Structure formats: structure tokens, C-alpha cells
mmCIF file of C-alpha atoms and ligand atoms in Angstrom:
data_model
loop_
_atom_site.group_PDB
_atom_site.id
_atom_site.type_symbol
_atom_site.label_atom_id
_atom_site.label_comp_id
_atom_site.label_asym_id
_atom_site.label_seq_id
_atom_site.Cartn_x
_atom_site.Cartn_y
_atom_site.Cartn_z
ATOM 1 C CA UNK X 1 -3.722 13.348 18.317
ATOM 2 C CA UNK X 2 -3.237 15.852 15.277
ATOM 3 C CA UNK X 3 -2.419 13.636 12.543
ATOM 4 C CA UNK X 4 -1.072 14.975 8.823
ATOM 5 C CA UNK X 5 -1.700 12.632 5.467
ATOM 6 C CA UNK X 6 -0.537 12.781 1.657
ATOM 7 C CA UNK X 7 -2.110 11.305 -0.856
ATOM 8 C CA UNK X 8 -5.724 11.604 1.403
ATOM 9 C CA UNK X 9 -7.428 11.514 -1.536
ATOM 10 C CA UNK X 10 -6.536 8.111 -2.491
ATOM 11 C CA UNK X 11 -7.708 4.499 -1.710
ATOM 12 C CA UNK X 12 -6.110 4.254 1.577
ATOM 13 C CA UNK X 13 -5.947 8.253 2.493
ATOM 14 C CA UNK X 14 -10.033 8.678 1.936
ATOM 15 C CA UNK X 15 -10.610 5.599 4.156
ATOM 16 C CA UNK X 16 -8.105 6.709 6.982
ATOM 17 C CA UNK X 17 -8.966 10.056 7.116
ATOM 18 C CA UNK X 18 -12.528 9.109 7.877
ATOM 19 C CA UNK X 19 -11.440 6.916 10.553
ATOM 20 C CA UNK X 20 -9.141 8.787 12.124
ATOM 21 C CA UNK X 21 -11.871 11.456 12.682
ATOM 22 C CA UNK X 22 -14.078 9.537 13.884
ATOM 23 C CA UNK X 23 -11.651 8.078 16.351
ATOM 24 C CA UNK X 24 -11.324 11.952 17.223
ATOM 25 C CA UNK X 25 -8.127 12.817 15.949
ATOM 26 C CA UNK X 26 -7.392 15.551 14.348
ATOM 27 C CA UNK X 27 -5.982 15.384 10.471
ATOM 28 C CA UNK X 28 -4.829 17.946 8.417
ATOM 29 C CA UNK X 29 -3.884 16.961 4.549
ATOM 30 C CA UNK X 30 -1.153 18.187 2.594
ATOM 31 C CA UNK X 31 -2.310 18.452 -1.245
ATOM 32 C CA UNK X 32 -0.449 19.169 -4.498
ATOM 33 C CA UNK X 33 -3.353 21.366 -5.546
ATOM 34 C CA UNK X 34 -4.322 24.874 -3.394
ATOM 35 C CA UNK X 35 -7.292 24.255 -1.708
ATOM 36 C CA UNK X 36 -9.446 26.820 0.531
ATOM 37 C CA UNK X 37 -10.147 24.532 3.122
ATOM 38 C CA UNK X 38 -9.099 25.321 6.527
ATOM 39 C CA UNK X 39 -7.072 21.450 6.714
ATOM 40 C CA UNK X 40 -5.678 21.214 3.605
ATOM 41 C CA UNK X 41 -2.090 22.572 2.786
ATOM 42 C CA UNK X 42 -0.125 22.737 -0.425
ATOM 43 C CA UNK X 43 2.532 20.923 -1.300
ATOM 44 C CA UNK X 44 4.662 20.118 -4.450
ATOM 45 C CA UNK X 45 6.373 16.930 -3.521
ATOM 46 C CA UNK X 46 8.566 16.990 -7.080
ATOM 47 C CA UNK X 47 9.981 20.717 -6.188
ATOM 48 C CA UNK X 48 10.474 20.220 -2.311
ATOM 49 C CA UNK X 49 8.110 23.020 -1.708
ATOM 50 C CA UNK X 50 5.550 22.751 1.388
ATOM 51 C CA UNK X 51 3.670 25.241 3.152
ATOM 52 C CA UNK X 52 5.357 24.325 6.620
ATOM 53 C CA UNK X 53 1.876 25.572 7.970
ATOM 54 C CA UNK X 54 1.064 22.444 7.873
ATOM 55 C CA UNK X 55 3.121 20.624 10.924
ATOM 56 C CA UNK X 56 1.639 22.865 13.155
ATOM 57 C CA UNK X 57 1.276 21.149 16.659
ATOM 58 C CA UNK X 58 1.460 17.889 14.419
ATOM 59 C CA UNK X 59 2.509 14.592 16.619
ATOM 60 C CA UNK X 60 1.739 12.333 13.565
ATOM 61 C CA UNK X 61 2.799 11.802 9.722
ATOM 62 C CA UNK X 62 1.202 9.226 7.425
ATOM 63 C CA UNK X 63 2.923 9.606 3.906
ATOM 64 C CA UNK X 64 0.836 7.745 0.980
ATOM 65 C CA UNK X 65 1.548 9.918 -1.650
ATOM 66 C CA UNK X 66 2.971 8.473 -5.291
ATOM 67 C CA UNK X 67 1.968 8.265 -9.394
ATOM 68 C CA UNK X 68 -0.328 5.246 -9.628
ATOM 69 C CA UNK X 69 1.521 2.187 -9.761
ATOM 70 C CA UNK X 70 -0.800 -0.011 -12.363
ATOM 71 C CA UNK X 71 -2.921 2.748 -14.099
ATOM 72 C CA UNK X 72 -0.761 2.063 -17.334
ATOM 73 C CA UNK X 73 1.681 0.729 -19.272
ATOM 74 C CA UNK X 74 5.097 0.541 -17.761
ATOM 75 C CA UNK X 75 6.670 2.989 -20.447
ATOM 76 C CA UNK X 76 10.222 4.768 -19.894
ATOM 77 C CA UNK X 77 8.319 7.755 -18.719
ATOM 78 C CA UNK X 78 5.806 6.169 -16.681
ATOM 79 C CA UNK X 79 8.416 3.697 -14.423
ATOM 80 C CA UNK X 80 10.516 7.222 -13.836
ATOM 81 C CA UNK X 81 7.491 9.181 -13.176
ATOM 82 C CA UNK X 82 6.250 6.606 -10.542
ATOM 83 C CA UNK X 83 10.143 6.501 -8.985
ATOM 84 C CA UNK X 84 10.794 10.216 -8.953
ATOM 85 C CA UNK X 85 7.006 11.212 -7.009
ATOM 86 C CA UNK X 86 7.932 8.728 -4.271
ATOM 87 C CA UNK X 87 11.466 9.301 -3.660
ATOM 88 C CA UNK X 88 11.181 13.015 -4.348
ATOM 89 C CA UNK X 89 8.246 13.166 -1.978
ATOM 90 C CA UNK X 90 9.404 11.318 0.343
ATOM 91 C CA UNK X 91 12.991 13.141 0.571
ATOM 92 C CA UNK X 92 11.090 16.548 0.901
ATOM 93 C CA UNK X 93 8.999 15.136 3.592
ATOM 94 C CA UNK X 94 11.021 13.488 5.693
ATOM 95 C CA UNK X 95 13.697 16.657 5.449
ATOM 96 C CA UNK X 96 11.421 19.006 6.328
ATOM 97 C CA UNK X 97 9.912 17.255 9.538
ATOM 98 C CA UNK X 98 13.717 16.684 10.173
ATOM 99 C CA UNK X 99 14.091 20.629 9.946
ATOM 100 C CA UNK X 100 11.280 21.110 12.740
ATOM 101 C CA UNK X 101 11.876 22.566 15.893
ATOM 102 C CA UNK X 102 9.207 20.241 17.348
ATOM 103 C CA UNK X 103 9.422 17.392 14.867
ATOM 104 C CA UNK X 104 6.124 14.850 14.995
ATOM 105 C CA UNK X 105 6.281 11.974 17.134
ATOM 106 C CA UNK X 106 5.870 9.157 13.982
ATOM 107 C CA UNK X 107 6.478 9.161 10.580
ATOM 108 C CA UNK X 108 4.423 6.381 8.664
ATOM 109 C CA UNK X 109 5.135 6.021 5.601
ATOM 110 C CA UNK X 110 3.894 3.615 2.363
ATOM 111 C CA UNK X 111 5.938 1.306 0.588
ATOM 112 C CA UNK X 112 5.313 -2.180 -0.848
ATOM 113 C CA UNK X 113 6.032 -6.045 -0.129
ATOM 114 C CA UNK X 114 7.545 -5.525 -4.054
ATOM 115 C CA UNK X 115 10.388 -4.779 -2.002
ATOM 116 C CA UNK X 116 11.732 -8.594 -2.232
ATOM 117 C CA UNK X 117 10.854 -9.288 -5.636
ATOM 118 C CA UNK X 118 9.718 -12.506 -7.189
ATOM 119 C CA UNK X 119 10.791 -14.901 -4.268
ATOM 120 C CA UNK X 120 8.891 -18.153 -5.396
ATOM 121 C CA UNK X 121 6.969 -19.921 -2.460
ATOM 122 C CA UNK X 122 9.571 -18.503 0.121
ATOM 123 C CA UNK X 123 8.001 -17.519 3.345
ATOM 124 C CA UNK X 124 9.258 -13.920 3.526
ATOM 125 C CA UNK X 125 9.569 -11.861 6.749
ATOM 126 C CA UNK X 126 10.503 -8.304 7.526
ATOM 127 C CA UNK X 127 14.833 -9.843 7.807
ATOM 128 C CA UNK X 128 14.607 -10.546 4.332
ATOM 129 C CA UNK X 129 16.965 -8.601 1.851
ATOM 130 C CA UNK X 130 15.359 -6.633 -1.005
ATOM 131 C CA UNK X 131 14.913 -8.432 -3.765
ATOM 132 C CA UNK X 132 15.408 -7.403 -8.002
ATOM 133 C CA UNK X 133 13.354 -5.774 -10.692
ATOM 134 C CA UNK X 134 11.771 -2.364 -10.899
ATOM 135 C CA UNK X 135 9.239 -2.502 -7.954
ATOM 136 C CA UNK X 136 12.182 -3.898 -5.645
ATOM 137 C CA UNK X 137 14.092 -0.953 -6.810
ATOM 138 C CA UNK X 138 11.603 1.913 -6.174
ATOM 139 C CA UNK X 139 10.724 0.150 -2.355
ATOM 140 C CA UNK X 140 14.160 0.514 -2.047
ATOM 141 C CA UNK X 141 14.807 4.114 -2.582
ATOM 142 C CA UNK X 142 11.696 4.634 -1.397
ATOM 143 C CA UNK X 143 12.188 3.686 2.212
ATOM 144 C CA UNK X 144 15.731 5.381 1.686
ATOM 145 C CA UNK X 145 14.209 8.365 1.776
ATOM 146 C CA UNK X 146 12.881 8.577 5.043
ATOM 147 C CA UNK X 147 16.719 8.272 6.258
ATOM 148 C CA UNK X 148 16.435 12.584 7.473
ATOM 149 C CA UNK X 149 13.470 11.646 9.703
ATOM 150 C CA UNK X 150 15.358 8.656 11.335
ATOM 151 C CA UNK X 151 18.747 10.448 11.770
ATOM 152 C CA UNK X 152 16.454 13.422 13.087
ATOM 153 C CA UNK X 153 15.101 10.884 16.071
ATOM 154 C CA UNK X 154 11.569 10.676 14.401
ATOM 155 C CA UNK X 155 9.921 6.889 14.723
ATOM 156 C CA UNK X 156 9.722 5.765 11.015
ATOM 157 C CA UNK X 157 7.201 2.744 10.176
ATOM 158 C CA UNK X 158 8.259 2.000 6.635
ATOM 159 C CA UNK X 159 4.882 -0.005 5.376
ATOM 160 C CA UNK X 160 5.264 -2.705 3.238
ATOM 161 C CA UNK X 161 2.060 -3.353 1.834
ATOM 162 C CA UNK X 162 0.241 -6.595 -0.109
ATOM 163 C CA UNK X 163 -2.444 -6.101 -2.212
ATOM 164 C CA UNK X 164 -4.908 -3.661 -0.899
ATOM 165 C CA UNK X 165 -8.557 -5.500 -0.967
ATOM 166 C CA UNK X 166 -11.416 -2.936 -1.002
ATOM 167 C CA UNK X 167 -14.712 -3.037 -3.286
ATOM 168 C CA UNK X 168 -14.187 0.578 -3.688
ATOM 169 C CA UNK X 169 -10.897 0.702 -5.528
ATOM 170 C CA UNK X 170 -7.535 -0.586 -5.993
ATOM 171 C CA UNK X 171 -7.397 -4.437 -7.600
ATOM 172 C CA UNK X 172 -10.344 -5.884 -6.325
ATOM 173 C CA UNK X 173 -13.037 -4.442 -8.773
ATOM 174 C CA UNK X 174 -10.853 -5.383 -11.505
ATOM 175 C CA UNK X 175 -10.337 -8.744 -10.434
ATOM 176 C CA UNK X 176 -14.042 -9.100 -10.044
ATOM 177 C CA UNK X 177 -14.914 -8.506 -13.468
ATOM 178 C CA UNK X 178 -14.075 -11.750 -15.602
ATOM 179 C CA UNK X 179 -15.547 -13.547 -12.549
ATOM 180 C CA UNK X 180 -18.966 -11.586 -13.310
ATOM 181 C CA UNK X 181 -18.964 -12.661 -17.054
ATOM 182 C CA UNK X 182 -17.821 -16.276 -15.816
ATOM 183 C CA UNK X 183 -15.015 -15.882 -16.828
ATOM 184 C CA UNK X 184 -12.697 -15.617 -13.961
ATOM 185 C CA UNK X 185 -9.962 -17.925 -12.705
ATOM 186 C CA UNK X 186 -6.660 -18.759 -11.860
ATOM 187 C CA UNK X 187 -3.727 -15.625 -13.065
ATOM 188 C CA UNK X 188 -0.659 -17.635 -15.100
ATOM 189 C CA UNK X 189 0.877 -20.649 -14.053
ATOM 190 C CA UNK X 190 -1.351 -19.928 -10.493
ATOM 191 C CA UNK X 191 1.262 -21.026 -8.178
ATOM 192 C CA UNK X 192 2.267 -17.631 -7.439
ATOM 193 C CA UNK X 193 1.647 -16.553 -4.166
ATOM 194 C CA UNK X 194 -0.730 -13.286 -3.706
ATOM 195 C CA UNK X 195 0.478 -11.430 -0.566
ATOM 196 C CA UNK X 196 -3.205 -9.565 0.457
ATOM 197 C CA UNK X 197 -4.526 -7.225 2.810
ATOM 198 C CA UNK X 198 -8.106 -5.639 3.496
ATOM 199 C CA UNK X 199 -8.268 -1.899 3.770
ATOM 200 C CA UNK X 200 -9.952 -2.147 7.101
ATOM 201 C CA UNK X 201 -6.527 -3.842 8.626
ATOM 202 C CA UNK X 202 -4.710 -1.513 6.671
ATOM 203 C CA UNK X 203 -6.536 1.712 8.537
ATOM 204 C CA UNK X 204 -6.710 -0.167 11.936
ATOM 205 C CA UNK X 205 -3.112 -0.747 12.064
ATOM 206 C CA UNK X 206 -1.756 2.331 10.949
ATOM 207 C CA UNK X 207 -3.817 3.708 13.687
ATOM 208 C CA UNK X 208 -2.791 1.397 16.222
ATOM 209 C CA UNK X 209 0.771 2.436 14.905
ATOM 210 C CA UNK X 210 0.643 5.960 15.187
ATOM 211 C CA UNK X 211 -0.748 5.941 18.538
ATOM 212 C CA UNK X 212 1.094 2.983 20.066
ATOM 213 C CA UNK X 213 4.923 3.434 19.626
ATOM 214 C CA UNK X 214 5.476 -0.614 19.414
ATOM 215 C CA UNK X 215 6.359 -0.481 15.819
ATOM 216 C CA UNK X 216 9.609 0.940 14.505
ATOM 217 C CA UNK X 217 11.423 0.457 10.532
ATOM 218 C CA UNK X 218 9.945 -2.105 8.233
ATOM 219 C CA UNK X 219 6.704 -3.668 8.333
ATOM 220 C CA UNK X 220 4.956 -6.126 6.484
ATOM 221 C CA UNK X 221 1.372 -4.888 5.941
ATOM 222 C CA UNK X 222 -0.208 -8.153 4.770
ATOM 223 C CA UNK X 223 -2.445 -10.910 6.378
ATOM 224 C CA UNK X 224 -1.243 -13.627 8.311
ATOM 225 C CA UNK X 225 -2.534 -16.276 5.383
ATOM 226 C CA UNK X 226 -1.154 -15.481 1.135
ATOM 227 C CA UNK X 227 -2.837 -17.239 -1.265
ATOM 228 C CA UNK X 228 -1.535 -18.752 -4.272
ATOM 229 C CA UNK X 229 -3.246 -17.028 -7.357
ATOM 230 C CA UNK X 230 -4.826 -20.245 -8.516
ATOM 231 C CA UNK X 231 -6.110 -20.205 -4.354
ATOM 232 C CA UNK X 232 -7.856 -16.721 -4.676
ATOM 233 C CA UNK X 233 -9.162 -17.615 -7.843
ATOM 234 C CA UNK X 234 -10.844 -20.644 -6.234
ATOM 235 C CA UNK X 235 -11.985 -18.325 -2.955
ATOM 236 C CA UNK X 236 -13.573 -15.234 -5.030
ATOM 237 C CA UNK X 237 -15.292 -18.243 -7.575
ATOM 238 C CA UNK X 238 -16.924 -19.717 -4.203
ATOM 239 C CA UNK X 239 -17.535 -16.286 -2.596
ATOM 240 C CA UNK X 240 -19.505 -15.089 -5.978
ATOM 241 C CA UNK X 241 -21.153 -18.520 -6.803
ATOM 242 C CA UNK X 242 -19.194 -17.935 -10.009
ATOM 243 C CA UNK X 243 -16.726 -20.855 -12.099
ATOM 244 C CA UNK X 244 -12.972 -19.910 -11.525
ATOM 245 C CA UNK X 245 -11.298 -22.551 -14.160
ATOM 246 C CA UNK X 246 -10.625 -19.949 -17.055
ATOM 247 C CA UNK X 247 -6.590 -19.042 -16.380
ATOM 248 C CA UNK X 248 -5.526 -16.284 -17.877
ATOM 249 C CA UNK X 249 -2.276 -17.168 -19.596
ATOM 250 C CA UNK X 250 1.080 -15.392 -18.978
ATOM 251 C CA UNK X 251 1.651 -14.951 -22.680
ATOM 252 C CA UNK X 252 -1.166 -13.046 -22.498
ATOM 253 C CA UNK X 253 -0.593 -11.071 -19.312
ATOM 254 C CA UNK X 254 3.090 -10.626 -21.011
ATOM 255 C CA UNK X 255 1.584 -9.454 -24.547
ATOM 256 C CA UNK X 256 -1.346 -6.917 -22.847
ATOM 257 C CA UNK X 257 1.258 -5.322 -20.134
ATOM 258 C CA UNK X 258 4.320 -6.152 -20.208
ATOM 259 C CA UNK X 259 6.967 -6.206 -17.495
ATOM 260 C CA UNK X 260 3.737 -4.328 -15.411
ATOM 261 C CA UNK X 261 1.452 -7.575 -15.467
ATOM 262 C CA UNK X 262 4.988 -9.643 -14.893
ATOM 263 C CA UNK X 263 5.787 -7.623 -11.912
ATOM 264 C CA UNK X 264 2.391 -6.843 -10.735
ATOM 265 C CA UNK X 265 0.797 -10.363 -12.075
ATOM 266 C CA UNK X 266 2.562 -12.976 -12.046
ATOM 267 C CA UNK X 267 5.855 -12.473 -9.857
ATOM 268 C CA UNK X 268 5.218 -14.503 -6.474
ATOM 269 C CA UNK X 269 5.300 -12.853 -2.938
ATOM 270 C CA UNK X 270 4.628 -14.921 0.108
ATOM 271 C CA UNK X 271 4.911 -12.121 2.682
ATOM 272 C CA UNK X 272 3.846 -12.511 6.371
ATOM 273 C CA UNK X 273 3.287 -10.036 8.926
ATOM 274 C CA UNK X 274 5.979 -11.233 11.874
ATOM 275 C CA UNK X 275 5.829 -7.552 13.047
ATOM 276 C CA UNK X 276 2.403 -6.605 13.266
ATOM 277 C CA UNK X 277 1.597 -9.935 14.883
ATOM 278 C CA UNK X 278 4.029 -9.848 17.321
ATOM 279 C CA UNK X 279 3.154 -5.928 18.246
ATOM 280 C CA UNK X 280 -0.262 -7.446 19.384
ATOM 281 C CA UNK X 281 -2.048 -6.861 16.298
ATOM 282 C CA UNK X 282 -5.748 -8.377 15.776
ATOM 283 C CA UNK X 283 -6.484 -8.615 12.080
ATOM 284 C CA UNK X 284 -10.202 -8.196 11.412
ATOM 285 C CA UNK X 285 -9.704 -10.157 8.861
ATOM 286 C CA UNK X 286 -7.045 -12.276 8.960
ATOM 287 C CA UNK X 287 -8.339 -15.226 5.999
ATOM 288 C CA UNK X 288 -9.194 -14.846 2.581
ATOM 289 C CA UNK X 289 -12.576 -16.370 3.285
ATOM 290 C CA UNK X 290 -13.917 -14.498 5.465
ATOM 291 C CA UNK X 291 -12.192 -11.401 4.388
ATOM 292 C CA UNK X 292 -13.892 -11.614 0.568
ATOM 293 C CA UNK X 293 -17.072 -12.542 2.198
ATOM 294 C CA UNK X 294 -17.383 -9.727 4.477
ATOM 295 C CA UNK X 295 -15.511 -6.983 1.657
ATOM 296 C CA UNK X 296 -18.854 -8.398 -0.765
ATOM 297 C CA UNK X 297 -21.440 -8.860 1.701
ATOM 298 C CA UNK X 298 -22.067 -12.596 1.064
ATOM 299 C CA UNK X 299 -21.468 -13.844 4.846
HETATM 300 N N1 LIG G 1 -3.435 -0.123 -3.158
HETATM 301 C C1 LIG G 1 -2.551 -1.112 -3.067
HETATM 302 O O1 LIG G 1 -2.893 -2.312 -3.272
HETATM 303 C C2 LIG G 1 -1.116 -0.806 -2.680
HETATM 304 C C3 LIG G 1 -0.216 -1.877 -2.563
HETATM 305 C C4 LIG G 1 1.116 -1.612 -2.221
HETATM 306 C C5 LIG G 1 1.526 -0.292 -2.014
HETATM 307 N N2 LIG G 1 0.627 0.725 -2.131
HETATM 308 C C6 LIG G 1 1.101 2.110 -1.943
HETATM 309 O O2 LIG G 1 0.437 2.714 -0.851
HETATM 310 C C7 LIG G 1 0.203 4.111 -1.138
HETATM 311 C C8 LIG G 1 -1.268 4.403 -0.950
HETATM 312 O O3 LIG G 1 -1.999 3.508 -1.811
HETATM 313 P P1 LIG G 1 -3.402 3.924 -2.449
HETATM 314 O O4 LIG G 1 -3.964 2.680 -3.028
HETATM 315 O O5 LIG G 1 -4.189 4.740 -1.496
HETATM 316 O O6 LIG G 1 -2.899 4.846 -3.659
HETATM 317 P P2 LIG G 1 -3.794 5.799 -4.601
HETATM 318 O O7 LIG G 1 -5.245 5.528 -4.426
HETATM 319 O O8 LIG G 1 -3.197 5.706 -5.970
HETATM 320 O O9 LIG G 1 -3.518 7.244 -3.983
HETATM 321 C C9 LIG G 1 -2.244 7.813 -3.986
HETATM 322 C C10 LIG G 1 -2.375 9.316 -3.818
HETATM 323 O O10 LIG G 1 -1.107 9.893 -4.153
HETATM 324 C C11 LIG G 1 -1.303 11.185 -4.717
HETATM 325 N N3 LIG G 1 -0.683 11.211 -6.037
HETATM 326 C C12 LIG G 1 -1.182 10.802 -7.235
HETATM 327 N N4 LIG G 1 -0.313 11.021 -8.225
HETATM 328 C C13 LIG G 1 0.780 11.585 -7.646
HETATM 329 C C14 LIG G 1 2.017 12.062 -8.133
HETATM 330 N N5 LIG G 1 2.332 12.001 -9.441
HETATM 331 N N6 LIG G 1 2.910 12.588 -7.241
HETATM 332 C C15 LIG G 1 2.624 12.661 -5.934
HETATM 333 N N7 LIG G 1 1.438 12.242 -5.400
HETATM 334 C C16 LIG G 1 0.551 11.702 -6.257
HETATM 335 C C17 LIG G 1 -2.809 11.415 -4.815
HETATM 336 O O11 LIG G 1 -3.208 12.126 -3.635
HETATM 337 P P3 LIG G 1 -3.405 13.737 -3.625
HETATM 338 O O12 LIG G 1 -4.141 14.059 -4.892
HETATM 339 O O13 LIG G 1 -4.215 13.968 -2.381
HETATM 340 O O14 LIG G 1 -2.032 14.326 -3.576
HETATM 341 C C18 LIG G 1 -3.372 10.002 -4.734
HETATM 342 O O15 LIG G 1 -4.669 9.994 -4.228
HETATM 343 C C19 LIG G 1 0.694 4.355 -2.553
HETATM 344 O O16 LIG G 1 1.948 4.986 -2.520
HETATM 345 C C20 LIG G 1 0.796 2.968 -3.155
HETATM 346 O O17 LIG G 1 1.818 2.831 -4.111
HETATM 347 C C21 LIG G 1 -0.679 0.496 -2.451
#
């Protein structure tokens, strides 16, 4: 299957491309910057421009493209600059597939379980309305924006991922500092629920999605099992042999980022993946347990 992915060079894009060609697909990348190699295509997802190249023969689209979500301070400039690259990019995407006389099979593309909001200790699902605040907002116009692909009779996946677990980027290796200075524990009050995921699942099931057609609109991309934050404080403590009593206060989350670490930090999500299970799914790693002590090596 020819496969094309934005925002390959990312967390999630670097790990799938790998997989998908070892799996023997073939991907092609689109990439805001001109590149001379042969699988790479330009793209400028905040002018609508594409080098249309790059469908060629293409049965399947996996969009993770978007401004870094907590590389900074949520500043006026920052929250509009992390809206406008995903709905902009996502708009020109799924328009231009739309446009094609052979139009891909699948479009995937990324969003995130900030979709509901802070919903307490809720047990949320794929039925449940969007919720408020900024991240709920962008998820929102976000999956809007794959509306030309659907209308065009393309399969959408809208993904609506947890926290991404990986020792190689994303919130993990931050996380796992304070806990190597013993220093680590419990985020806020700690009775916020974490909704998590491990890369691995992540790669496996968007590859089981773009070659099985079983999945179609929302999904939650999240393990069966969230943790409350005081719950993966305790985990990573007894995965590390490190203490995990030391909470980090929401004052201070509050006073060093603002609504980012309320949003990001302390709001609660309880997601659970009702679609992924019932497509037949097999998480790899489907507890926190086991999923911290494979992602550190400390089985
Ligand atoms: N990691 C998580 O825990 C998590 C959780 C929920 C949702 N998500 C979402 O899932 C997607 C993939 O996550 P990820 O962790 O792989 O993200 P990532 O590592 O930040 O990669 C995103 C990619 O998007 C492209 N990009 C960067 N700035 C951009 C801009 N201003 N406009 C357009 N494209 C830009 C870059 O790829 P190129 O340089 O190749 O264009 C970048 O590598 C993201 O949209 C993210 O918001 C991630």
C-alpha cells in the first residue's frame, strides 16, 4: 500500500514511517521545506499550496502535521499559531484529496482526547459531546476540517489521541526528570485522570486502520486503563525505584504556565478506547505497568 504522511518528522511520523516500511508499504512525505529526495514533496499547509505530485497512485493519508502544542507559553500568538497550522492544514489537505480524480482510500488524521475538555472522573467514550476551553476548541475545528474528504466519499479516522508515551520524545522524558532527582510525584490535586497511550499502539493501530477499513469518524487513541495523575506518579516511582510523594502544586503549575499547564496539567480526561477495542484491536500494551516497564527497559 502507498501510504502519504505530514508531519513525518515528528514523534509519531519518524516512528510510523519506519514501520510502515518495514511492513513494506510504500510512504511518501509531504514537507513544508523543499527537499531533493525522491519521497518527499512540498507543501505549505498555511497557503493551501501542495505539489499534487505527491498523491500519485496514493491509497492512504496519515495527517500529523501542527505547531507544537506544549513547546511554550500559551501566548495570544502562540494559541492562534497552533489553531491556524491545524485547521489550515487540514482544510488544504482534505480539499485537495477531495479534488482527486482517484482520491486515496483513507484519510487518517490527528486530533486529541482534549476534544471533551476537563470532564472530572467521567468515563468518556467516542458519543461524548466536545467539551470547553482552548484544546476542546482547536479538536473541534480540527476534525471539521476533514468535512471535503468525507463529503468526497474518502474514509476519515479522526484520531483522538491521550498522551503519547515514548522515551524518545513527547511528555515522557520530561516527566522523568524530577523522578531522577527524587523528586517526582503526584501533578496537582492528583485526582485527575491521565488518558495515555504508548507510541507502539499508536503506530500499530494506525496501521491496522489504514489497511483494515473497520474504523470510520472519531476514535479514541488511548489505552483501555487511565490513570489518575497521583496513579502514574505512583507507577513511574515503582518502575524507576524512585520516591513519588513530592506533588507539584497547581499554584505552581498555574504561576510557571498558565492556562497551558491547566489545560495540559491538570484538567482531567478519562478517555477509553470503545472503538479500537471493539474493531478487534490488541494493545501491546494495554496497562500502565507493563507499558512503563517495557518503554524503560526495567521488565
Ligand atoms: N504527542 C502527543 O502526546 C500527542 C497527544 C495528542 C495529540 N497529538 C497530536 O498528534 C500529532 C502528531 O503528534 P507528534 O507528537 O508526532 O507531534 P510533533 O512531534 O510535534 O510533530 C508534528 C510535526 O508537525 C510538523 N509541524 C511543526 N510545526 C508546524 C507548523 N507550524 N505547521 C505545520 N506543521 C508543523 C512537523 O513536521 P514536518 O517538519 O515534517 O512538517 C512536526 O514534526 C500532532 O498534531 C499532535 O498535536 C500528539
Amino acid at each position: 500500500m502507498k501510504t502519504l504522511i505530514t508531519g513525518a518528522s515528528g514523534l509519531v511520523g519518524s516512528a510510523l514511517v519506519a514501520q510502515l516500511r518495514q511492513s513494506g508499504h510504500e510512504v511518501v512525505r509531504l514537507v513544508r521545506r523543499p527537499s531533493a529526495e525522491g519521497d518527499a514533496f512540498a507543501w505549505d499547509p498555511r497557503n493551501g499550496t501542495m505539489d499534487d505530485r505527491a498523491f500519485d497512485g496514493v491509497e492512504g493519508v496519515v495527517h500529523l502535521a501542527g505547531a507544537p502544542i506544549a513547546a511554550q507559553r500559551w501566548t495570544d500568538q502562540v494559541k492562534q499559531e497552533i489553531l491556524v497550522s491545524r485547521v489550515q492544514g487540514t482544510r488544504t489537505l482534505a480539499e485537495a484529496v477531495a479534488r482527486l480524480p482517484q482520491p486515496p482510500r483513507v484519510l487518517i488524521s490527528a486530533s486529541g482526547v482534549g476534544f471533551y475538555g476537563s470532564c472530572g472522573d467521567e468515563v468518556v467514550n467516542e458519543e461524548r459531546p466536545a467539551g470547553s476551553g482552548f484544546l476542546a476548541e482547536v479538536a473541534q475545528q480540527w476534525e471539521q476540517a476533514t468535512v471535503p474528504a468525507s463529503a468526497a466519499g474518502i474514509r476519515v479516522v479522526t484520531m483522538r489521541l491521550g498522551v503519547i508515551l515514548s522515551p524518545a520524545g513527547g511528555a515522557l522524558p520530561r516527566m522523568l526528570l524530577p523522578f531522577r532527582f527524587g523528586a517526582g510525584g503526584p501533578v496537582g490535586s492528583g485526582n485527575q485522570f491521565m488518558s495515555w497511550i504508548t507510541l507502539d499502539d499508536v503506530v500499530s493501530s494506525v496501521q491496522a486502520m489504514l489497511e483494515k477499513d473497520a474504523l470510520v469518524g472519531p476514535v479514541n487513541m488511548v489505552a483501555p486503563e487511565p490513570v489518575t495523575s497521583r496513579e502514574f506518579a505512583r507507577t513511574l516511582g515503582r518502575v524507576l525505584h524512585r520516591p513519588s510523594l513530592l506533588p507539584l502544586p497547581s499554584f505552581a503549575i498555574r504561576l510557571l504556565m498558565g492556562e497551558m499547564g491547566e489545560e495540559l496539567l491538570l484538567a482531567s480526561t478519562r478517555a477509553i478506547p470503545d472503538k479500537l477495542l471493539a474493531s478487534g484491536y490488541a494493545f501491546h500494551h494495554p496497562d500502565l505497568v507493563q507499558a512503563l516497564g517495557a518503554l524503560l527497559d526495567r521488565r
